[in-house]
Amino acid sequence: MRKELKKYGGGIGQILEWFYPPFRRIVSRQVFLYGATGGLNIVFDWILYFIVYNFVLQKQNLSLPFFTFSPHVAALGISFPISFFTGFLLQKYVTFSASLLRGRTQIIRYLLVVALNLTINFLGIKLLVDVFHFYPTPSKMAVTIVTILVSFLCQKRFTFKA
């Protein structure tokens, strides 16, 4: 299984390398791969969420024995773990493939970085919207820029350090 993942990761990396030359003067190869794989995973997550919300849940509540989830929250709960793992695998086998840390250590660290980013998102939006009274969408955009930078540095120097 690991050989297959390395093989597919290498193949995805080679495809992405084809698009890298116009960006060579602007960003390093690793930054480009990080942005490309992250962007691919975001689009995958959006598509998956759309499919789960519209076709799996059919915009209906998800009733469990002790709790009922609204369709948009249930779709998030179903799609997030999948996109979490695809994001991890893309980072591990495409962007940061030189890391020698064990996979178990990497995935725990990856989860910690994701939790940190969720916290930054929540606190940043609360601060900008509720305290400084900025508009929500530009606030989210500004916080996203911060989380991208924090995430890249954490993934490079903590989760997948070489």
mmCIF file of C-alpha atoms in Angstrom:
data_model
loop_
_atom_site.group_PDB
_atom_site.id
_atom_site.type_symbol
_atom_site.label_atom_id
_atom_site.label_comp_id
_atom_site.label_asym_id
_atom_site.label_seq_id
_atom_site.Cartn_x
_atom_site.Cartn_y
_atom_site.Cartn_z
ATOM 1 C CA MET A 1 0.000 0.000 0.000
ATOM 2 C CA ARG A 2 2.774 2.442 0.914
ATOM 3 C CA LYS A 3 4.586 1.734 -2.372
ATOM 4 C CA GLU A 4 1.384 2.460 -4.273
ATOM 5 C CA LEU A 5 0.899 5.745 -2.418
ATOM 6 C CA LYS A 6 4.495 6.772 -3.138
ATOM 7 C CA LYS A 7 3.989 5.857 -6.785
ATOM 8 C CA TYR A 8 0.782 7.881 -7.088
ATOM 9 C CA GLY A 9 2.302 10.750 -5.110
ATOM 10 C CA GLY A 10 5.263 10.790 -7.474
ATOM 11 C CA GLY A 11 2.931 10.762 -10.459
ATOM 12 C CA ILE A 12 0.873 13.657 -9.107
ATOM 13 C CA GLY A 13 4.110 15.496 -8.346
ATOM 14 C CA GLN A 14 5.322 15.008 -11.933
ATOM 15 C CA ILE A 15 2.063 16.355 -13.328
ATOM 16 C CA LEU A 16 2.253 19.390 -11.068
ATOM 17 C CA GLU A 17 5.917 19.937 -12.004
ATOM 18 C CA TRP A 18 4.740 20.513 -15.581
ATOM 19 C CA PHE A 19 2.847 23.616 -14.381
ATOM 20 C CA TYR A 20 5.692 24.933 -12.211
ATOM 21 C CA PRO A 21 7.995 26.768 -14.725
ATOM 22 C CA PRO A 22 5.917 29.983 -14.979
ATOM 23 C CA PHE A 23 5.998 30.256 -11.169
ATOM 24 C CA ARG A 24 9.714 29.429 -10.744
ATOM 25 C CA ARG A 25 10.759 33.061 -10.268
ATOM 26 C CA ILE A 26 7.976 33.765 -7.778
ATOM 27 C CA VAL A 27 7.968 30.759 -5.418
ATOM 28 C CA SER A 28 10.091 27.756 -4.561
ATOM 29 C CA ARG A 29 9.151 24.301 -5.846
ATOM 30 C CA GLN A 30 7.959 23.245 -2.399
ATOM 31 C CA VAL A 31 5.762 26.318 -1.930
ATOM 32 C CA PHE A 32 4.275 25.716 -5.381
ATOM 33 C CA LEU A 33 3.559 22.064 -4.611
ATOM 34 C CA TYR A 34 2.058 23.023 -1.252
ATOM 35 C CA GLY A 35 -0.269 25.527 -2.913
ATOM 36 C CA ALA A 36 -1.180 23.199 -5.757
ATOM 37 C CA THR A 37 -1.911 20.165 -3.581
ATOM 38 C CA GLY A 38 -3.748 22.313 -1.050
ATOM 39 C CA GLY A 39 -5.814 23.867 -3.827
ATOM 40 C CA LEU A 40 -6.601 20.465 -5.294
ATOM 41 C CA ASN A 41 -7.689 19.199 -1.900
ATOM 42 C CA ILE A 42 -9.915 22.220 -1.301
ATOM 43 C CA VAL A 43 -11.671 21.723 -4.639
ATOM 44 C CA PHE A 44 -12.041 18.005 -3.877
ATOM 45 C CA ASP A 45 -13.538 18.892 -0.469
ATOM 46 C CA TRP A 46 -16.033 21.320 -2.045
ATOM 47 C CA ILE A 47 -17.143 18.727 -4.608
ATOM 48 C CA LEU A 48 -17.405 16.012 -1.972
ATOM 49 C CA TYR A 49 -19.419 18.294 0.326
ATOM 50 C CA PHE A 50 -21.760 19.174 -2.560
ATOM 51 C CA ILE A 51 -22.321 15.491 -3.402
ATOM 52 C CA VAL A 52 -22.916 14.478 0.221
ATOM 53 C CA TYR A 53 -25.236 17.418 0.915
ATOM 54 C CA ASN A 54 -27.282 17.179 -2.293
ATOM 55 C CA PHE A 55 -27.262 13.491 -3.202
ATOM 56 C CA VAL A 56 -26.367 11.427 -0.132
ATOM 57 C CA LEU A 57 -28.314 13.419 2.448
ATOM 58 C CA GLN A 58 -30.670 14.926 -0.152
ATOM 59 C CA LYS A 59 -30.723 18.164 1.897
ATOM 60 C CA GLN A 60 -32.448 16.309 4.736
ATOM 61 C CA ASN A 61 -31.550 16.142 8.430
ATOM 62 C CA LEU A 62 -29.468 13.179 9.540
ATOM 63 C CA SER A 63 -31.288 11.569 12.460
ATOM 64 C CA LEU A 64 -29.246 9.403 14.775
ATOM 65 C CA PRO A 65 -30.584 7.678 17.911
ATOM 66 C CA PHE A 66 -29.626 10.507 20.286
ATOM 67 C CA PHE A 67 -29.158 13.539 18.046
ATOM 68 C CA THR A 68 -30.285 15.034 14.758
ATOM 69 C CA PHE A 69 -27.820 16.899 12.544
ATOM 70 C CA SER A 70 -28.830 19.564 10.052
ATOM 71 C CA PRO A 71 -27.860 18.580 6.487
ATOM 72 C CA HIS A 72 -25.106 21.179 6.146
ATOM 73 C CA VAL A 73 -23.467 20.130 9.422
ATOM 74 C CA ALA A 74 -23.883 16.416 8.642
ATOM 75 C CA ALA A 75 -22.318 16.940 5.201
ATOM 76 C CA LEU A 76 -19.356 18.649 6.867
ATOM 77 C CA GLY A 77 -19.043 15.784 9.353
ATOM 78 C CA ILE A 78 -18.980 13.256 6.524
ATOM 79 C CA SER A 79 -16.740 15.140 4.083
ATOM 80 C CA PHE A 80 -14.172 16.562 6.533
ATOM 81 C CA PRO A 81 -12.522 13.261 7.568
ATOM 82 C CA ILE A 82 -12.156 12.252 3.922
ATOM 83 C CA SER A 83 -10.602 15.543 2.823
ATOM 84 C CA PHE A 84 -8.449 15.528 5.961
ATOM 85 C CA PHE A 85 -6.860 12.231 4.869
ATOM 86 C CA THR A 86 -6.525 13.196 1.209
ATOM 87 C CA GLY A 87 -4.848 16.444 2.291
ATOM 88 C CA PHE A 88 -2.496 14.538 4.563
ATOM 89 C CA LEU A 89 -1.597 12.039 1.840
ATOM 90 C CA LEU A 90 -0.961 14.776 -0.729
ATOM 91 C CA GLN A 91 1.300 16.649 1.677
ATOM 92 C CA LYS A 92 3.119 13.482 2.764
ATOM 93 C CA TYR A 93 3.706 11.957 -0.673
ATOM 94 C CA VAL A 94 3.859 15.012 -2.959
ATOM 95 C CA THR A 95 4.921 18.166 -1.118
ATOM 96 C CA PHE A 96 6.997 16.912 1.809
ATOM 97 C CA SER A 97 8.094 13.493 0.535
ATOM 98 C CA ALA A 98 11.647 13.900 1.897
ATOM 99 C CA SER A 99 10.494 13.665 5.526
ATOM 100 C CA LEU A 100 11.802 10.633 7.384
ATOM 101 C CA LEU A 101 9.372 10.873 10.312
ATOM 102 C CA ARG A 102 7.046 7.919 10.857
ATOM 103 C CA GLY A 103 3.611 8.204 9.294
ATOM 104 C CA ARG A 104 1.909 7.866 12.686
ATOM 105 C CA THR A 105 3.883 10.820 14.027
ATOM 106 C CA GLN A 106 3.130 12.842 10.896
ATOM 107 C CA ILE A 107 -0.618 12.278 10.994
ATOM 108 C CA ILE A 108 -0.857 13.223 14.683
ATOM 109 C CA ARG A 109 1.129 16.384 13.993
ATOM 110 C CA TYR A 110 -0.998 17.081 10.915
ATOM 111 C CA LEU A 111 -4.128 16.815 13.066
ATOM 112 C CA LEU A 112 -2.617 19.251 15.573
ATOM 113 C CA VAL A 113 -1.874 21.759 12.799
ATOM 114 C CA VAL A 114 -5.421 21.394 11.449
ATOM 115 C CA ALA A 115 -6.767 22.004 14.974
ATOM 116 C CA LEU A 116 -4.514 25.063 15.289
ATOM 117 C CA ASN A 117 -5.823 26.397 11.968
ATOM 118 C CA LEU A 118 -9.429 25.848 13.011
ATOM 119 C CA THR A 119 -8.698 27.763 16.224
ATOM 120 C CA ILE A 120 -7.022 30.608 14.318
ATOM 121 C CA ASN A 121 -10.003 30.732 11.938
ATOM 122 C CA PHE A 122 -12.522 30.860 14.759
ATOM 123 C CA LEU A 123 -10.672 33.398 16.899
ATOM 124 C CA GLY A 124 -9.619 35.520 13.912
ATOM 125 C CA ILE A 125 -13.129 35.786 12.530
ATOM 126 C CA LYS A 126 -14.602 36.454 15.984
ATOM 127 C CA LEU A 127 -12.021 39.206 16.565
ATOM 128 C CA LEU A 128 -12.349 40.883 13.174
ATOM 129 C CA VAL A 129 -16.155 40.641 12.898
ATOM 130 C CA ASP A 130 -17.366 40.876 16.497
ATOM 131 C CA VAL A 131 -14.728 43.169 18.006
ATOM 132 C CA PHE A 132 -13.510 45.323 15.099
ATOM 133 C CA HIS A 133 -16.827 45.127 13.160
ATOM 134 C CA PHE A 134 -15.238 44.283 9.812
ATOM 135 C CA TYR A 135 -17.284 42.569 7.120
ATOM 136 C CA PRO A 136 -17.347 38.748 7.468
ATOM 137 C CA THR A 137 -16.146 37.778 3.984
ATOM 138 C CA PRO A 138 -13.032 40.021 3.874
ATOM 139 C CA SER A 139 -12.355 38.949 7.463
ATOM 140 C CA LYS A 140 -12.458 35.299 6.431
ATOM 141 C CA MET A 141 -10.157 36.054 3.495
ATOM 142 C CA ALA A 142 -7.626 37.810 5.740
ATOM 143 C CA VAL A 143 -7.712 35.007 8.299
ATOM 144 C CA THR A 144 -7.286 32.440 5.512
ATOM 145 C CA ILE A 145 -4.048 34.133 4.409
ATOM 146 C CA VAL A 146 -2.770 33.899 7.986
ATOM 147 C CA THR A 147 -3.756 30.221 8.296
ATOM 148 C CA ILE A 148 -2.099 29.342 4.979
ATOM 149 C CA LEU A 149 1.189 30.864 6.163
ATOM 150 C CA VAL A 150 0.946 29.264 9.621
ATOM 151 C CA SER A 151 0.009 25.931 8.096
ATOM 152 C CA PHE A 152 2.893 25.904 5.609
ATOM 153 C CA LEU A 153 5.462 26.770 8.262
ATOM 154 C CA CYS A 154 4.052 24.203 10.699
ATOM 155 C CA GLN A 155 3.864 21.468 8.063
ATOM 156 C CA LYS A 156 7.406 22.159 6.852
ATOM 157 C CA ARG A 157 9.084 22.542 10.246
ATOM 158 C CA PHE A 158 6.921 20.339 12.454
ATOM 159 C CA THR A 159 4.663 17.802 10.752
ATOM 160 C CA PHE A 160 6.941 16.746 7.883
ATOM 161 C CA LYS A 161 10.336 18.071 8.941
ATOM 162 C CA ALA A 162 13.142 16.432 7.019
#
